[in-house]
PDB file of C-alpha atoms in Angstrom:
ATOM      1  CA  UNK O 116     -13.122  21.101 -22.987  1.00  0.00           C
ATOM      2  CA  UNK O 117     -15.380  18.979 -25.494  1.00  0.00           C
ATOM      3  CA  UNK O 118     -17.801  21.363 -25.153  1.00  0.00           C
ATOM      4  CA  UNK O 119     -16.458  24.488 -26.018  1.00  0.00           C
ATOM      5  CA  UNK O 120     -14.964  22.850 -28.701  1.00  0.00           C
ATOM      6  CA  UNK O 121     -18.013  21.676 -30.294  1.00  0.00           C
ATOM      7  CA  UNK O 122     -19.373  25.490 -29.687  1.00  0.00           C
ATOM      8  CA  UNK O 123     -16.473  26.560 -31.178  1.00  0.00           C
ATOM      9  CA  UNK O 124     -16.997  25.074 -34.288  1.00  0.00           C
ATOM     10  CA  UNK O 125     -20.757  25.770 -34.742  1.00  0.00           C
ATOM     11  CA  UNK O 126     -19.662  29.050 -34.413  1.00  0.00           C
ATOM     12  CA  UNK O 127     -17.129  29.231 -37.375  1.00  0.00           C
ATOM     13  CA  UNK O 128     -19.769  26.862 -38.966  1.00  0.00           C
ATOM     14  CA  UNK O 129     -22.256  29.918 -38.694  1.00  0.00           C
ATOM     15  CA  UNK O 130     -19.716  32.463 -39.870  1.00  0.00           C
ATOM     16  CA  UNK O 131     -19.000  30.366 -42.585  1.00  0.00           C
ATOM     17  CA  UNK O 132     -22.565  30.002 -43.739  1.00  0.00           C
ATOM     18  CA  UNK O 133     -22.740  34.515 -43.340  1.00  0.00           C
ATOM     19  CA  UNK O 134     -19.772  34.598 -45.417  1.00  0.00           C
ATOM     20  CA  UNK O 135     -21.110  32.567 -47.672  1.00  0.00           C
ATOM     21  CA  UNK O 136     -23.818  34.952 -48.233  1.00  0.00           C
ATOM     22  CA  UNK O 137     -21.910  36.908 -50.142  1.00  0.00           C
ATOM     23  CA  UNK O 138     -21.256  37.997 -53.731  1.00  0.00           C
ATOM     24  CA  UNK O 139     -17.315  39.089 -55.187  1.00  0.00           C
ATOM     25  CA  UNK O 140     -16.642  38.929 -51.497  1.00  0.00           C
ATOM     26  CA  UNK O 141     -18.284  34.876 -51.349  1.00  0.00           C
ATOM     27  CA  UNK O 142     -15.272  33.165 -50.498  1.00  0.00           C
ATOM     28  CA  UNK O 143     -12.827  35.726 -49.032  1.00  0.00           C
ATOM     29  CA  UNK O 144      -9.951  34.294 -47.797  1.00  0.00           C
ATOM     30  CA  UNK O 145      -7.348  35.705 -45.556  1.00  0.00           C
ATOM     31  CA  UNK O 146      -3.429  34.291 -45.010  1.00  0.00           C
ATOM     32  CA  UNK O 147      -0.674  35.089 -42.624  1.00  0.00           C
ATOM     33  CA  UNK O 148       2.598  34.223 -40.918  1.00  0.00           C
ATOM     34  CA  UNK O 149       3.885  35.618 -38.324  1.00  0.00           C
ATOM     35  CA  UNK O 150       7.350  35.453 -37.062  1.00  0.00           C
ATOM     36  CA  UNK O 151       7.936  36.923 -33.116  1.00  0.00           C
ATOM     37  CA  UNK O 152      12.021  36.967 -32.149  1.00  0.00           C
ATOM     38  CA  UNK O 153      13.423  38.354 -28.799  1.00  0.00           C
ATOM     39  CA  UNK O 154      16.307  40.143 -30.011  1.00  0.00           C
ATOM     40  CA  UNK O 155      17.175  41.456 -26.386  1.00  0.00           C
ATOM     41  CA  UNK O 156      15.526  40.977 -22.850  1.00  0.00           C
ATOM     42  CA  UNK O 157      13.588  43.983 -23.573  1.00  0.00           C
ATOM     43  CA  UNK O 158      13.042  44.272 -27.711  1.00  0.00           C
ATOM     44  CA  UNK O 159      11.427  42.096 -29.524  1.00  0.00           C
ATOM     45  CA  UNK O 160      11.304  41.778 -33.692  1.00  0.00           C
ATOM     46  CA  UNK O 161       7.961  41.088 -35.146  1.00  0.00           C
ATOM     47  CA  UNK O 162       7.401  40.179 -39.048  1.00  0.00           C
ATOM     48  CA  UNK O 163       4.535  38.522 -41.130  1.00  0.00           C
ATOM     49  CA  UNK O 164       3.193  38.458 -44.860  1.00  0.00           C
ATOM     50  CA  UNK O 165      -0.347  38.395 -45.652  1.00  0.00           C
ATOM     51  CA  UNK O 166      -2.269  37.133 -48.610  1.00  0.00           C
ATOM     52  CA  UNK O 167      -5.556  37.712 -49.099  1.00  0.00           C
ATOM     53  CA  UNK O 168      -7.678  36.677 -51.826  1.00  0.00           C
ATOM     54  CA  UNK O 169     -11.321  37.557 -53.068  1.00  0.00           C
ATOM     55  CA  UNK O 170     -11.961  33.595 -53.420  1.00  0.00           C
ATOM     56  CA  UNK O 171     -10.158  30.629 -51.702  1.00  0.00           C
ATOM     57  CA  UNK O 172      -7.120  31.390 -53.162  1.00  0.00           C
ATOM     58  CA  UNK O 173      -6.448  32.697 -56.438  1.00  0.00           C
ATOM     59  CA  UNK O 174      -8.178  36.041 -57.279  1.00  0.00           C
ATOM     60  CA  UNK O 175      -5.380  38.242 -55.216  1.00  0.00           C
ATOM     61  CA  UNK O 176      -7.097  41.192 -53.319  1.00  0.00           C
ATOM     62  CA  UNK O 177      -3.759  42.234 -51.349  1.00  0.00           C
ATOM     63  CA  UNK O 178      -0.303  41.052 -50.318  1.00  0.00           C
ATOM     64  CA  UNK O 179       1.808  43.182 -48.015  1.00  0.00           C
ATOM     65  CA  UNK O 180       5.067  42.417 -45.828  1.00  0.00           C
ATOM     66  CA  UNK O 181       5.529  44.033 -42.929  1.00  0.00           C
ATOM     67  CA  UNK O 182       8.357  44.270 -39.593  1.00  0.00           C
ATOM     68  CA  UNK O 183       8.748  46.727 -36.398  1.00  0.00           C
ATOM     69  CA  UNK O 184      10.550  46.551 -33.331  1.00  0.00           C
ATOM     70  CA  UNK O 185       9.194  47.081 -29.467  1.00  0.00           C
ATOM     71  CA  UNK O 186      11.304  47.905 -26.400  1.00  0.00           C
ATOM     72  CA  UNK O 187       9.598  47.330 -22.992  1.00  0.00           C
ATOM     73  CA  UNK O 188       9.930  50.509 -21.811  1.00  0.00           C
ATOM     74  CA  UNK O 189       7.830  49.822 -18.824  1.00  0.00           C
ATOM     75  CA  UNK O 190       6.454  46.457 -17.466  1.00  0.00           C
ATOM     76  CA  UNK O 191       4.140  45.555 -20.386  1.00  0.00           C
ATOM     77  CA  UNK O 192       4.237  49.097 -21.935  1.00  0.00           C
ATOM     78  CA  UNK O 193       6.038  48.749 -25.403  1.00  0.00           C
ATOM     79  CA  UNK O 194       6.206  51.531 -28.347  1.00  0.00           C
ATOM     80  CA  UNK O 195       7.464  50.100 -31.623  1.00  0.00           C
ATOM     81  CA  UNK O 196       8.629  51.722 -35.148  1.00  0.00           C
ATOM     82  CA  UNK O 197       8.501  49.584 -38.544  1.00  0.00           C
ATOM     83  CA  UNK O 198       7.005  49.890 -41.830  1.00  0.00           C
ATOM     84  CA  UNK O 199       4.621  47.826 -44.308  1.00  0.00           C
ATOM     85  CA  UNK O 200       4.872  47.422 -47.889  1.00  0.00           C
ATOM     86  CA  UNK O 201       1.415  46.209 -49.758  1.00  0.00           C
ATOM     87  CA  UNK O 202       0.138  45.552 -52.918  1.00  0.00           C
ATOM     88  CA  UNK O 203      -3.615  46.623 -53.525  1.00  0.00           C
ATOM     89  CA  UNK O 204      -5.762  44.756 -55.689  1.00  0.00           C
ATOM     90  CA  UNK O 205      -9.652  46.082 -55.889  1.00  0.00           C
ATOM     91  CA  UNK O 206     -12.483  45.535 -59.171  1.00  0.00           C
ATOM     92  CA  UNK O 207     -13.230  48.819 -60.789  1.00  0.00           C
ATOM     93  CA  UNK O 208     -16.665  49.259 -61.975  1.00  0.00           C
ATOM     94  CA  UNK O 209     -16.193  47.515 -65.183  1.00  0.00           C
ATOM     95  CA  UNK O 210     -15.272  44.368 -63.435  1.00  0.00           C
ATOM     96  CA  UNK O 211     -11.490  45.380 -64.080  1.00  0.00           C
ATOM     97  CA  UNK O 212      -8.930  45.361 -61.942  1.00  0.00           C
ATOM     98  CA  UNK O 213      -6.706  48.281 -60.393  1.00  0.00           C
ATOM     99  CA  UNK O 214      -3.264  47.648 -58.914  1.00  0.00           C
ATOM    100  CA  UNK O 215      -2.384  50.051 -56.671  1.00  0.00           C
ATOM    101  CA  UNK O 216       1.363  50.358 -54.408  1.00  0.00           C
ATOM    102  CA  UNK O 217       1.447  51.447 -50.598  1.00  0.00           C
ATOM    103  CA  UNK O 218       4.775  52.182 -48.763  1.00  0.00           C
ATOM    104  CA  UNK O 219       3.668  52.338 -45.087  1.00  0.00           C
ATOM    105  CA  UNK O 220       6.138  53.441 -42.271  1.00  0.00           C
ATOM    106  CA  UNK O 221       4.084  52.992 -38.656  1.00  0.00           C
ATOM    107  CA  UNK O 222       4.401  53.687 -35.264  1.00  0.00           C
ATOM    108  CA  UNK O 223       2.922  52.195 -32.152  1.00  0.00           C
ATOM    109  CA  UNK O 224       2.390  51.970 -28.330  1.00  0.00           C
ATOM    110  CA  UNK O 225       1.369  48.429 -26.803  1.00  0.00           C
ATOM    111  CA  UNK O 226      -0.115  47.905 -23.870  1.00  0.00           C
ATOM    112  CA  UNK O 227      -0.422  44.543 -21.882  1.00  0.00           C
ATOM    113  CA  UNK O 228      -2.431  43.464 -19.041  1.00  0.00           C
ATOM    114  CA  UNK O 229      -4.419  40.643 -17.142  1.00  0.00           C
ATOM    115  CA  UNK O 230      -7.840  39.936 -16.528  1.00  0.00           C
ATOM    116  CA  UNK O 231      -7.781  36.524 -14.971  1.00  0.00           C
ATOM    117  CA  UNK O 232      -6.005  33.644 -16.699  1.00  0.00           C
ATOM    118  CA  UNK O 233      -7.025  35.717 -19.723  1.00  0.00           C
ATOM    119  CA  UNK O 234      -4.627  38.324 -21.628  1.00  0.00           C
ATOM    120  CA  UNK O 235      -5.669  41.507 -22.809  1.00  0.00           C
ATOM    121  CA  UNK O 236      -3.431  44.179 -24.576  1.00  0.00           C
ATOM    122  CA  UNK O 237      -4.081  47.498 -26.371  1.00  0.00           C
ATOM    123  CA  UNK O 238      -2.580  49.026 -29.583  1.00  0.00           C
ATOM    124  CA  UNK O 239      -2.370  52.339 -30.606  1.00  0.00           C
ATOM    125  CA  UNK O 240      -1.007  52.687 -34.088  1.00  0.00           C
ATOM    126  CA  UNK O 241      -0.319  55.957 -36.297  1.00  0.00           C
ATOM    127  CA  UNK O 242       0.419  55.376 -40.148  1.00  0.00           C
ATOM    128  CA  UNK O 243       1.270  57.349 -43.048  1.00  0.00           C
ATOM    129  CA  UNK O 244       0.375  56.075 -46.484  1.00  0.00           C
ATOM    130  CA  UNK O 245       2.367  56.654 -49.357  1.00  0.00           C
ATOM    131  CA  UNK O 246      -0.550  55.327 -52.176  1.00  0.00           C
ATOM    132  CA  UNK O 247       0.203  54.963 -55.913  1.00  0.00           C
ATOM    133  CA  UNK O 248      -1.778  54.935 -59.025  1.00  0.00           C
ATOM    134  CA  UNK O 249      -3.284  57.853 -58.370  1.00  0.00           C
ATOM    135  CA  UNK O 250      -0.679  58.871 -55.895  1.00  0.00           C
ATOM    136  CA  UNK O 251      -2.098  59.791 -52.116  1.00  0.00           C
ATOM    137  CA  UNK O 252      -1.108  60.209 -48.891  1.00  0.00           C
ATOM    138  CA  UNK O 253      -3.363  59.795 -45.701  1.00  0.00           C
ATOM    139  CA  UNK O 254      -2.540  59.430 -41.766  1.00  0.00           C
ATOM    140  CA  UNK O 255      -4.702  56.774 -40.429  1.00  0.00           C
ATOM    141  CA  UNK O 256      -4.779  56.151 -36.356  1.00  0.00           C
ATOM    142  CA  UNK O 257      -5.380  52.777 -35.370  1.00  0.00           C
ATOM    143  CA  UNK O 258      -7.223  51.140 -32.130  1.00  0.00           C
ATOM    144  CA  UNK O 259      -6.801  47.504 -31.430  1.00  0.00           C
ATOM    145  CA  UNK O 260      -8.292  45.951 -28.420  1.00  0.00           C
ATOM    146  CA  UNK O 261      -6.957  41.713 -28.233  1.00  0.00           C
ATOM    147  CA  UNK O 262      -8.010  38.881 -25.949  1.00  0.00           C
ATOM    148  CA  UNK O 263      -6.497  35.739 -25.822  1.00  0.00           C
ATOM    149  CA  UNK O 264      -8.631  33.476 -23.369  1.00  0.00           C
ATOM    150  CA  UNK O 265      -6.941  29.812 -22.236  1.00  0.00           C
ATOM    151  CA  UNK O 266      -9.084  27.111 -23.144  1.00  0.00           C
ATOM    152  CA  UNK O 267      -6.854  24.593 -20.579  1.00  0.00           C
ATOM    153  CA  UNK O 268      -7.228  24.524 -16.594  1.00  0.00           C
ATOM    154  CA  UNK O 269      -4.786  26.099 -14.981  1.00  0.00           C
ATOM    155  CA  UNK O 270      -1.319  23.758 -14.710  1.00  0.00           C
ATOM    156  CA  UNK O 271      -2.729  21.961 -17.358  1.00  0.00           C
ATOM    157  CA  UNK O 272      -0.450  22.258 -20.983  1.00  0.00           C
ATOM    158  CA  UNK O 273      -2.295  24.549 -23.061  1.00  0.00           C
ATOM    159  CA  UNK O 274      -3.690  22.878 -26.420  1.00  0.00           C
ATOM    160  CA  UNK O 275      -6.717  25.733 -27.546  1.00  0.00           C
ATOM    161  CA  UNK O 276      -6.597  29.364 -26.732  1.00  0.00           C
ATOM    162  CA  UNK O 277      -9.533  31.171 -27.883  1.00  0.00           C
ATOM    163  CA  UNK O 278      -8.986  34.808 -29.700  1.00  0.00           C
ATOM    164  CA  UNK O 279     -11.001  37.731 -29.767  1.00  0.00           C
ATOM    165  CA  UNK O 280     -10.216  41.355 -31.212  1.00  0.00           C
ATOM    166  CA  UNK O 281     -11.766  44.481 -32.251  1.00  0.00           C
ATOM    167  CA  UNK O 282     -10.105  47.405 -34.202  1.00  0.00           C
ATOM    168  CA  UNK O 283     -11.503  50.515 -35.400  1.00  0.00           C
ATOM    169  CA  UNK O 284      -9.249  52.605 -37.495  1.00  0.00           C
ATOM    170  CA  UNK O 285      -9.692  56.373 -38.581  1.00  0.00           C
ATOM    171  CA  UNK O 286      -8.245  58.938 -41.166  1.00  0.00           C
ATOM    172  CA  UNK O 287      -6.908  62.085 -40.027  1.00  0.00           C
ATOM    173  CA  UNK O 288      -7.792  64.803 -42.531  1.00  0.00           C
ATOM    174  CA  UNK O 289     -10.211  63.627 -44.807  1.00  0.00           C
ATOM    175  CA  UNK O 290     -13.799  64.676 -45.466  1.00  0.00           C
ATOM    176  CA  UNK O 291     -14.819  61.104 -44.145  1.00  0.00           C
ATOM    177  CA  UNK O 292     -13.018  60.535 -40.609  1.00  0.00           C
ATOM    178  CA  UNK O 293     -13.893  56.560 -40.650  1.00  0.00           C
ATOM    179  CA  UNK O 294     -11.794  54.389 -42.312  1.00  0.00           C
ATOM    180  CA  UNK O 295     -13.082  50.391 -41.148  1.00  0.00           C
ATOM    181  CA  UNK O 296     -13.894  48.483 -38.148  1.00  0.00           C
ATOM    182  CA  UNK O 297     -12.248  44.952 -37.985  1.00  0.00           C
ATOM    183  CA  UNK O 298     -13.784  42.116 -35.751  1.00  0.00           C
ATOM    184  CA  UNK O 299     -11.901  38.849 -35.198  1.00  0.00           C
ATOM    185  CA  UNK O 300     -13.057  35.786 -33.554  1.00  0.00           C
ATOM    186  CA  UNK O 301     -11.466  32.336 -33.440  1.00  0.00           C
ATOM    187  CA  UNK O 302      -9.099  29.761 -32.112  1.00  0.00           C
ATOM    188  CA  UNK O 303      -5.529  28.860 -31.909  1.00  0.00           C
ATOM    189  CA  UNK O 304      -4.068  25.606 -32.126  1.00  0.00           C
ATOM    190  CA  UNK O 305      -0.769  24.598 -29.938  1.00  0.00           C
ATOM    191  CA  UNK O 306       1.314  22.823 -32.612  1.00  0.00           C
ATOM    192  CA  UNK O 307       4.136  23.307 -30.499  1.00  0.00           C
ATOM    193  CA  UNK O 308       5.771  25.321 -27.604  1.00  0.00           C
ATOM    194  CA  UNK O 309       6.610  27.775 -29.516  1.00  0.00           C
ATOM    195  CA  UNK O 310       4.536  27.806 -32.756  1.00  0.00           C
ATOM    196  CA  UNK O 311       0.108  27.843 -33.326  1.00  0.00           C
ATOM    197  CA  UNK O 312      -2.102  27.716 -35.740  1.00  0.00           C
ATOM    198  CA  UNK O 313      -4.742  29.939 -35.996  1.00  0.00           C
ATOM    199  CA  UNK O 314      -8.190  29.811 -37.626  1.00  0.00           C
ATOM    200  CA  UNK O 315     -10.594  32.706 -37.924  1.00  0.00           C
ATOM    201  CA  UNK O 316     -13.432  34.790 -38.402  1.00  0.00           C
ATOM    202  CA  UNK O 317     -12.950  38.447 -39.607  1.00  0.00           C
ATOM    203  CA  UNK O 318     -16.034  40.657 -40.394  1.00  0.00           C
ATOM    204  CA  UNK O 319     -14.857  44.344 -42.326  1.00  0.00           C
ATOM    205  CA  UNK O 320     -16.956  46.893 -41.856  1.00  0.00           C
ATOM    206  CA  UNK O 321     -16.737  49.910 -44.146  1.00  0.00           C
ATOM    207  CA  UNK O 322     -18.618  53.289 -45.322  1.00  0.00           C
ATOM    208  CA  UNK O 323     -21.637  51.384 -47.642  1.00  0.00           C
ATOM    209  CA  UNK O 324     -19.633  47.583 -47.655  1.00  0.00           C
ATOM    210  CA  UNK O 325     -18.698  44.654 -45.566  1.00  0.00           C
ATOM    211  CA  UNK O 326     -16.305  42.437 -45.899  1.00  0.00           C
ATOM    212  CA  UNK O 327     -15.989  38.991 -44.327  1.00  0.00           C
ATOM    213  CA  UNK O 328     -12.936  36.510 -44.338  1.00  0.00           C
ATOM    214  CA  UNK O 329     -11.839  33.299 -43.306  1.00  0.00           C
ATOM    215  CA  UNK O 330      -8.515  33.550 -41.345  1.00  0.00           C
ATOM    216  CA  UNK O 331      -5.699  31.300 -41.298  1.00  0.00           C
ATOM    217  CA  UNK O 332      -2.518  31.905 -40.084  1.00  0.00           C
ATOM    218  CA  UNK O 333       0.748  30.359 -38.401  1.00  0.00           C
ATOM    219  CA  UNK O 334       2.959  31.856 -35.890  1.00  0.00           C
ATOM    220  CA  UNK O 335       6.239  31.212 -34.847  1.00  0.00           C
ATOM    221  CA  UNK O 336       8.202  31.985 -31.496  1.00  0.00           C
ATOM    222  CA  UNK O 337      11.608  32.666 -31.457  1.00  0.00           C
ATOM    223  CA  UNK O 338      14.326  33.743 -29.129  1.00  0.00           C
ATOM    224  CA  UNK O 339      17.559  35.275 -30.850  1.00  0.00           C
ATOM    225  CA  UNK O 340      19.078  36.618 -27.412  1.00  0.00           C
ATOM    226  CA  UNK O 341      22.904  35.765 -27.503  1.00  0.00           C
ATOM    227  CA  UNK O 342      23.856  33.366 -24.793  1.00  0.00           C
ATOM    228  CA  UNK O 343      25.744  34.135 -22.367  1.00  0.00           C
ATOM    229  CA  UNK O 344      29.082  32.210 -22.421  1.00  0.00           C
ATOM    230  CA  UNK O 345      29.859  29.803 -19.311  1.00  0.00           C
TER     231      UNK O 345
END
C-alpha cells in the first residue's frame, strides 16, 4: 500500500509540474460535488455543481449545475434523462472576456461491469445545446469509458481507490465532427462509508489547444428509499 501511494503522488507531482507549463491555462483548477441518492431499488438521483477556474480559484472559466435520473432496467444496464445548466466564461482575443449561457437537456445509457476486484462502466451520452450570445444549437454524443481500481486487499476496509477515465465527445452536424477528448487520472479518498474525496488529473484535448486541470471534488452517498414500516 505505501508504495503505490508514494507512486501515486509522484505521479500528480509530474502532472502538476506539465500543468504548470502552461500559460492562461497555468493554474487551471477544476471543482465538484457530487450528490448520488437511491430514490427507489432501481432509480437512482444524481446531482453536482462544478467550478472551474483559469487560476486556483478566482478567474471563473465555467460553472454549471446539473441532475438526471437512471432506472436499472437490466442488471447494471441504466438509461437516464436530466439536464445541465452552465455558465461559459472564455478570453476573446483582446484579453476580454465573453459570457456566454447553455441550457443543456441530456440523455444517457450506462453500462456496468467487472474486471476483477476492479469496476468498469460505459456511458453513452446525447446532448443538445441551447448556446447564447451568439445563440447556437449543436448535438454533441458523448463516450465515457471509467475505472475505479481498489487500492485495499480484498476483506480489507477500503481507504484509496484509484480512478481512471477517458471520454471523447463529438458534434453531430458541424463542419468539424470532434469536439474534445478528456483524460482523468487520480485517487479517491474514503472519508467515510458513504462519502470520498477525490483528487485529480484532467488533460483537455481540443482542435489546436490543450487544456490541463487539477481536480478536486467530494461525493456524497445517499439512500432516500422509504422504509418499510414494521
Amino acid at each position: 500500500m505505501k508504495i503505490k501511494l508514494k507512486l501515486i503522488v509522484i505521479l500528480l507531482a509530474g502532472f502538476s509540474t506539465l500543468a504548470n507549463a502552461q500559460s492562461r491555462d497555468k493554474y487551471n483548477m477544476w471543482f465538484q460535488y457530487l450528490l448520488s441518492a437511491k430514490l427507489t431499488d432501481k432509480s437512482t438521483l444524481t446531482a453536482l455543481s462544478q467550478y472551474r477556474s483559469f487560476d486556483l480559484a478566482y478567474d471563473t472559466r465555467l460553472f454549471l449545475v446539473s441532475a438526471y435520473v437512471d432506472y436499472e432496467v437490466a442488471n447494471d444496464v441504466k438509461p437516464a434523462a436530466g439536464f445541465m445548466f452552465l455558465v461559459l466564461d472564455s478570453y476573446k482575443s483582446d484579453n476580454t472576456k465573453k459570457e456566454r449561457y447553455e441550457k443543456r437537456p441530456f440523455q444517457q445509457v450506462s453500462l456496468g461491469g467487472n474486471i476483477g476486484r476492479t469496476s468498469i462502466s460505459h456511458r453513452f451520452r446525447v446532448e443538445e445545446r441551447f448556446i447564447s450570445n451568439p445563440n447556437d444549437f449543436i448535438v454533441r454524443l458523448r463516450y465515457l469509458i471509467s475505472l475505479r481500481i481498489p487500492f485495499n486487499k480484498a476483506g480489507e476496509k477500503e481507504k484509496l481507490y484509484g480512478i481512471l477515465k477517458n471520454e471523447i465527445r463529438m458534434n453531430v452536424v458541424k463542419d468539424e465532427p470532434f469536439d474534445s477528448n478528456r483524460l482523468t487520472a487520480g485517487i479517491g479518498i474514503k472519508t467515510g462509508k458513504n462519502s470520498a474525496i477525490e483528487v485529480a488529473f484532467i488533460n483537455q484535448l481540443e482542435t489546436g489547444s490543450t487544456s490541463n486541470y487539477g481536480y478536486i471534488g467530494y461525493r456524497n452517498n445517499f439512500d432516500w428509499r422509504k422504509k418499510e414500516k414494521k
